[in-house]
Amino acid sequence: MGSATSRDRLMKLLEPVACAHGLDLEDVTVTPAGKRRLLRVIVDRDGGVSLDDVAEVSLAVSTALDDGDAMGATPYVLEVSSPGVDRPLTEPRHWRRAVRRLVKADLRDGTLVEGRIVTTDETGVELDVDGVSRRIDYQDLTRGRVQVEFRRFDDAEDDGEDGDEG
């Protein structure tokens, strides 16, 4: 069930289910897990996904799978979640959802750019690279990755409460 054809079939079946709940279906994977299989369904939307959203779409996905034969007769475990911070940014909506985050972007010419996403539109993204604005068209990007920050850009300046002076 791990073939591209099976994945495509599941994506086609589950995309309208996610859409009906106002979510984008980001990915579907099936992996062996002992005598069962693990079906992972990744959903997202602008503004993020709540636990209630995950619960609702999980029930709908389960119903859609039970009504059809997409998973066959072998038992499976269904896991529905939102993408993690390590999800690659490959689609314009991924970049849009990461506005104000620090990213590393791989460009088609083989170079790497690190900067904070300032804004996005239909054709590209604007990064703040060391205080300089840099516009990059999506066609020039291969992918990006959000960088984990222990102190977010939007955190207030040091308030002195923790004893340091920085």
PDB file of C-alpha atoms in Angstrom:
ATOM      1  CA  MET A   1       0.000   0.000   0.000  1.00  0.00           C
ATOM      2  CA  GLY A   2       3.056   2.247   0.102  1.00  0.00           C
ATOM      3  CA  SER A   3       3.150   2.867  -3.654  1.00  0.00           C
ATOM      4  CA  ALA A   4       2.641   6.253  -5.263  1.00  0.00           C
ATOM      5  CA  THR A   5      -0.565   4.962  -6.879  1.00  0.00           C
ATOM      6  CA  SER A   6      -2.046   4.068  -3.473  1.00  0.00           C
ATOM      7  CA  ARG A   7      -0.979   7.429  -2.050  1.00  0.00           C
ATOM      8  CA  ASP A   8      -2.543   9.239  -4.992  1.00  0.00           C
ATOM      9  CA  ARG A   9      -5.738   7.243  -4.531  1.00  0.00           C
ATOM     10  CA  LEU A  10      -5.896   8.144  -0.831  1.00  0.00           C
ATOM     11  CA  MET A  11      -5.133  11.810  -1.561  1.00  0.00           C
ATOM     12  CA  LYS A  12      -7.950  11.894  -4.116  1.00  0.00           C
ATOM     13  CA  LEU A  13     -10.369  10.264  -1.655  1.00  0.00           C
ATOM     14  CA  LEU A  14      -9.430  12.363   1.384  1.00  0.00           C
ATOM     15  CA  GLU A  15      -8.833  15.794  -0.165  1.00  0.00           C
ATOM     16  CA  PRO A  16     -12.572  16.616  -0.406  1.00  0.00           C
ATOM     17  CA  VAL A  17     -13.036  15.388   3.183  1.00  0.00           C
ATOM     18  CA  ALA A  18     -10.379  17.791   4.478  1.00  0.00           C
ATOM     19  CA  CYS A  19     -11.689  20.599   2.259  1.00  0.00           C
ATOM     20  CA  ALA A  20     -15.212  20.137   3.652  1.00  0.00           C
ATOM     21  CA  HIS A  21     -13.742  20.974   7.074  1.00  0.00           C
ATOM     22  CA  GLY A  22     -11.905  24.044   5.775  1.00  0.00           C
ATOM     23  CA  LEU A  23      -8.544  22.270   5.801  1.00  0.00           C
ATOM     24  CA  ASP A  24      -5.833  21.559   3.234  1.00  0.00           C
ATOM     25  CA  LEU A  25      -4.751  17.943   2.907  1.00  0.00           C
ATOM     26  CA  GLU A  26      -0.963  18.249   3.045  1.00  0.00           C
ATOM     27  CA  ASP A  27       0.122  14.618   2.956  1.00  0.00           C
ATOM     28  CA  VAL A  28      -0.910  10.998   3.367  1.00  0.00           C
ATOM     29  CA  THR A  29       1.516   8.202   4.203  1.00  0.00           C
ATOM     30  CA  VAL A  30       1.019   4.512   4.892  1.00  0.00           C
ATOM     31  CA  THR A  31       3.758   2.610   6.709  1.00  0.00           C
ATOM     32  CA  PRO A  32       3.899  -0.942   8.048  1.00  0.00           C
ATOM     33  CA  ALA A  33       3.474  -1.255  11.824  1.00  0.00           C
ATOM     34  CA  GLY A  34       3.682  -4.915  12.798  1.00  0.00           C
ATOM     35  CA  LYS A  35       0.566  -6.744  11.603  1.00  0.00           C
ATOM     36  CA  ARG A  36      -1.118  -3.421  10.911  1.00  0.00           C
ATOM     37  CA  ARG A  37      -0.380  -0.327   8.918  1.00  0.00           C
ATOM     38  CA  LEU A  38      -0.143   3.244  10.119  1.00  0.00           C
ATOM     39  CA  LEU A  39      -2.065   5.750   8.007  1.00  0.00           C
ATOM     40  CA  ARG A  40      -0.869   9.299   8.688  1.00  0.00           C
ATOM     41  CA  VAL A  41      -3.015  12.133   7.396  1.00  0.00           C
ATOM     42  CA  ILE A  42      -1.546  15.643   7.651  1.00  0.00           C
ATOM     43  CA  VAL A  43      -3.916  18.627   7.464  1.00  0.00           C
ATOM     44  CA  ASP A  44      -3.357  22.357   7.834  1.00  0.00           C
ATOM     45  CA  ARG A  45      -4.920  25.766   7.237  1.00  0.00           C
ATOM     46  CA  ASP A  46      -4.169  29.426   7.650  1.00  0.00           C
ATOM     47  CA  GLY A  47      -4.243  30.250  11.353  1.00  0.00           C
ATOM     48  CA  GLY A  48      -3.399  26.673  12.343  1.00  0.00           C
ATOM     49  CA  VAL A  49      -5.372  23.583  13.272  1.00  0.00           C
ATOM     50  CA  SER A  50      -6.965  23.049  16.685  1.00  0.00           C
ATOM     51  CA  LEU A  51      -7.457  19.743  18.482  1.00  0.00           C
ATOM     52  CA  ASP A  52     -11.187  20.058  17.785  1.00  0.00           C
ATOM     53  CA  ASP A  53     -10.420  20.436  14.061  1.00  0.00           C
ATOM     54  CA  VAL A  54      -8.263  17.312  14.164  1.00  0.00           C
ATOM     55  CA  ALA A  55     -10.972  15.343  16.001  1.00  0.00           C
ATOM     56  CA  GLU A  56     -13.688  16.383  13.540  1.00  0.00           C
ATOM     57  CA  VAL A  57     -11.703  15.658  10.406  1.00  0.00           C
ATOM     58  CA  SER A  58     -10.433  12.402  11.922  1.00  0.00           C
ATOM     59  CA  LEU A  59     -14.009  11.145  12.263  1.00  0.00           C
ATOM     60  CA  ALA A  60     -14.809  12.234   8.713  1.00  0.00           C
ATOM     61  CA  VAL A  61     -11.664  10.574   7.326  1.00  0.00           C
ATOM     62  CA  SER A  62     -12.477   7.370   9.228  1.00  0.00           C
ATOM     63  CA  THR A  63     -16.008   7.352   7.792  1.00  0.00           C
ATOM     64  CA  ALA A  64     -14.733   7.937   4.248  1.00  0.00           C
ATOM     65  CA  LEU A  65     -12.238   5.087   4.604  1.00  0.00           C
ATOM     66  CA  ASP A  66     -14.859   2.750   6.110  1.00  0.00           C
ATOM     67  CA  ASP A  67     -17.279   3.507   3.262  1.00  0.00           C
ATOM     68  CA  GLY A  68     -14.720   2.562   0.621  1.00  0.00           C
ATOM     69  CA  ASP A  69     -11.987  -0.002   0.101  1.00  0.00           C
ATOM     70  CA  ALA A  70      -9.010   2.340  -0.190  1.00  0.00           C
ATOM     71  CA  MET A  71      -7.213   0.657   2.737  1.00  0.00           C
ATOM     72  CA  GLY A  72      -8.186  -2.904   1.829  1.00  0.00           C
ATOM     73  CA  ALA A  73      -8.817  -5.602   4.410  1.00  0.00           C
ATOM     74  CA  THR A  74      -5.595  -5.308   6.422  1.00  0.00           C
ATOM     75  CA  PRO A  75      -6.105  -3.504   9.756  1.00  0.00           C
ATOM     76  CA  TYR A  76      -4.691  -0.010  10.089  1.00  0.00           C
ATOM     77  CA  VAL A  77      -4.285   2.719  12.661  1.00  0.00           C
ATOM     78  CA  LEU A  78      -5.397   6.211  11.637  1.00  0.00           C
ATOM     79  CA  GLU A  79      -3.367   9.214  12.806  1.00  0.00           C
ATOM     80  CA  VAL A  80      -4.508  12.724  11.835  1.00  0.00           C
ATOM     81  CA  SER A  81      -2.329  15.697  12.738  1.00  0.00           C
ATOM     82  CA  SER A  82      -1.013  19.049  11.611  1.00  0.00           C
ATOM     83  CA  PRO A  83       2.449  19.389  10.085  1.00  0.00           C
ATOM     84  CA  GLY A  84       5.402  19.828  12.408  1.00  0.00           C
ATOM     85  CA  VAL A  85       7.917  22.619  12.337  1.00  0.00           C
ATOM     86  CA  ASP A  86      10.230  20.401  10.274  1.00  0.00           C
ATOM     87  CA  ARG A  87       7.801  20.252   7.340  1.00  0.00           C
ATOM     88  CA  PRO A  88       9.510  21.589   4.212  1.00  0.00           C
ATOM     89  CA  LEU A  89       8.056  24.767   2.744  1.00  0.00           C
ATOM     90  CA  THR A  90       7.293  23.767  -0.842  1.00  0.00           C
ATOM     91  CA  GLU A  91       3.953  25.409  -1.662  1.00  0.00           C
ATOM     92  CA  PRO A  92       3.012  29.114  -1.592  1.00  0.00           C
ATOM     93  CA  ARG A  93       0.544  28.385   1.242  1.00  0.00           C
ATOM     94  CA  HIS A  94       3.388  26.936   3.345  1.00  0.00           C
ATOM     95  CA  TRP A  95       5.377  30.154   2.945  1.00  0.00           C
ATOM     96  CA  ARG A  96       2.289  32.271   3.721  1.00  0.00           C
ATOM     97  CA  ARG A  97       1.674  30.333   6.939  1.00  0.00           C
ATOM     98  CA  ALA A  98       5.268  30.917   8.024  1.00  0.00           C
ATOM     99  CA  VAL A  99       5.233  34.750   7.774  1.00  0.00           C
ATOM    100  CA  ARG A 100       7.441  36.307  10.495  1.00  0.00           C
ATOM    101  CA  ARG A 101       9.348  33.039  10.950  1.00  0.00           C
ATOM    102  CA  LEU A 102      13.062  32.591  10.329  1.00  0.00           C
ATOM    103  CA  VAL A 103      13.686  30.238   7.388  1.00  0.00           C
ATOM    104  CA  LYS A 104      16.474  28.723   5.371  1.00  0.00           C
ATOM    105  CA  ALA A 105      15.592  28.626   1.684  1.00  0.00           C
ATOM    106  CA  ASP A 106      17.199  26.414  -0.952  1.00  0.00           C
ATOM    107  CA  LEU A 107      17.287  28.156  -4.322  1.00  0.00           C
ATOM    108  CA  ARG A 108      17.269  26.473  -7.735  1.00  0.00           C
ATOM    109  CA  ASP A 109      20.720  27.903  -8.492  1.00  0.00           C
ATOM    110  CA  GLY A 110      22.130  25.852  -5.595  1.00  0.00           C
ATOM    111  CA  THR A 111      22.533  28.719  -3.137  1.00  0.00           C
ATOM    112  CA  LEU A 112      21.061  28.941   0.340  1.00  0.00           C
ATOM    113  CA  VAL A 113      19.439  32.028   1.863  1.00  0.00           C
ATOM    114  CA  GLU A 114      18.514  32.523   5.515  1.00  0.00           C
ATOM    115  CA  GLY A 115      16.100  35.245   6.506  1.00  0.00           C
ATOM    116  CA  ARG A 116      12.807  36.137   8.105  1.00  0.00           C
ATOM    117  CA  ILE A 117       9.661  35.988   5.959  1.00  0.00           C
ATOM    118  CA  VAL A 118       8.251  39.514   5.769  1.00  0.00           C
ATOM    119  CA  THR A 119       5.413  38.917   3.314  1.00  0.00           C
ATOM    120  CA  THR A 120       4.214  36.594   0.569  1.00  0.00           C
ATOM    121  CA  ASP A 121       1.962  36.926  -2.458  1.00  0.00           C
ATOM    122  CA  GLU A 122       0.867  34.825  -5.436  1.00  0.00           C
ATOM    123  CA  THR A 123       4.300  34.861  -7.094  1.00  0.00           C
ATOM    124  CA  GLY A 124       6.887  34.912  -4.341  1.00  0.00           C
ATOM    125  CA  VAL A 125       8.182  35.722  -0.909  1.00  0.00           C
ATOM    126  CA  GLU A 126       9.999  38.686   0.604  1.00  0.00           C
ATOM    127  CA  LEU A 127      12.712  37.844   3.127  1.00  0.00           C
ATOM    128  CA  ASP A 128      14.558  40.123   5.518  1.00  0.00           C
ATOM    129  CA  VAL A 129      18.153  38.959   5.151  1.00  0.00           C
ATOM    130  CA  ASP A 130      20.341  40.726   7.715  1.00  0.00           C
ATOM    131  CA  GLY A 131      18.205  43.875   7.517  1.00  0.00           C
ATOM    132  CA  VAL A 132      18.028  43.879   3.718  1.00  0.00           C
ATOM    133  CA  SER A 133      14.802  43.036   1.915  1.00  0.00           C
ATOM    134  CA  ARG A 134      15.171  40.285  -0.706  1.00  0.00           C
ATOM    135  CA  ARG A 135      12.388  39.240  -3.053  1.00  0.00           C
ATOM    136  CA  ILE A 136      12.445  35.613  -4.271  1.00  0.00           C
ATOM    137  CA  ASP A 137       9.955  34.187  -6.751  1.00  0.00           C
ATOM    138  CA  TYR A 138       8.502  30.769  -5.953  1.00  0.00           C
ATOM    139  CA  GLN A 139       9.862  29.491  -9.265  1.00  0.00           C
ATOM    140  CA  ASP A 140      13.386  30.196  -7.944  1.00  0.00           C
ATOM    141  CA  LEU A 141      12.796  28.273  -4.679  1.00  0.00           C
ATOM    142  CA  THR A 142      13.113  24.536  -4.279  1.00  0.00           C
ATOM    143  CA  ARG A 143      12.112  24.443  -0.627  1.00  0.00           C
ATOM    144  CA  GLY A 144      12.543  26.104   2.717  1.00  0.00           C
ATOM    145  CA  ARG A 145      12.695  25.071   6.344  1.00  0.00           C
ATOM    146  CA  VAL A 146      11.511  27.003   9.376  1.00  0.00           C
ATOM    147  CA  GLN A 147      14.361  27.469  11.826  1.00  0.00           C
ATOM    148  CA  VAL A 148      13.650  26.681  15.456  1.00  0.00           C
ATOM    149  CA  GLU A 149      14.126  29.769  17.610  1.00  0.00           C
ATOM    150  CA  PHE A 150      14.256  29.722  21.368  1.00  0.00           C
ATOM    151  CA  ARG A 151      13.500  33.416  21.451  1.00  0.00           C
ATOM    152  CA  ARG A 152      10.993  34.330  18.755  1.00  0.00           C
ATOM    153  CA  PHE A 153      11.318  37.514  16.722  1.00  0.00           C
ATOM    154  CA  ASP A 154       8.055  38.842  18.141  1.00  0.00           C
ATOM    155  CA  ASP A 155       9.116  38.305  21.783  1.00  0.00           C
ATOM    156  CA  ALA A 156       9.299  41.547  23.736  1.00  0.00           C
ATOM    157  CA  GLU A 157      12.695  43.056  24.361  1.00  0.00           C
ATOM    158  CA  ASP A 158      14.452  41.821  27.482  1.00  0.00           C
ATOM    159  CA  ASP A 159      12.435  42.883  30.511  1.00  0.00           C
ATOM    160  CA  GLY A 160      15.234  42.161  32.970  1.00  0.00           C
ATOM    161  CA  GLU A 161      13.146  39.733  35.020  1.00  0.00           C
ATOM    162  CA  ASP A 162      15.454  36.770  34.455  1.00  0.00           C
ATOM    163  CA  GLY A 163      18.541  38.535  35.833  1.00  0.00           C
ATOM    164  CA  ASP A 164      20.460  38.958  32.591  1.00  0.00           C
ATOM    165  CA  GLU A 165      21.295  42.352  31.172  1.00  0.00           C
ATOM    166  CA  GLY A 166      20.951  41.608  27.425  1.00  0.00           C
TER     167      GLY A 166
END
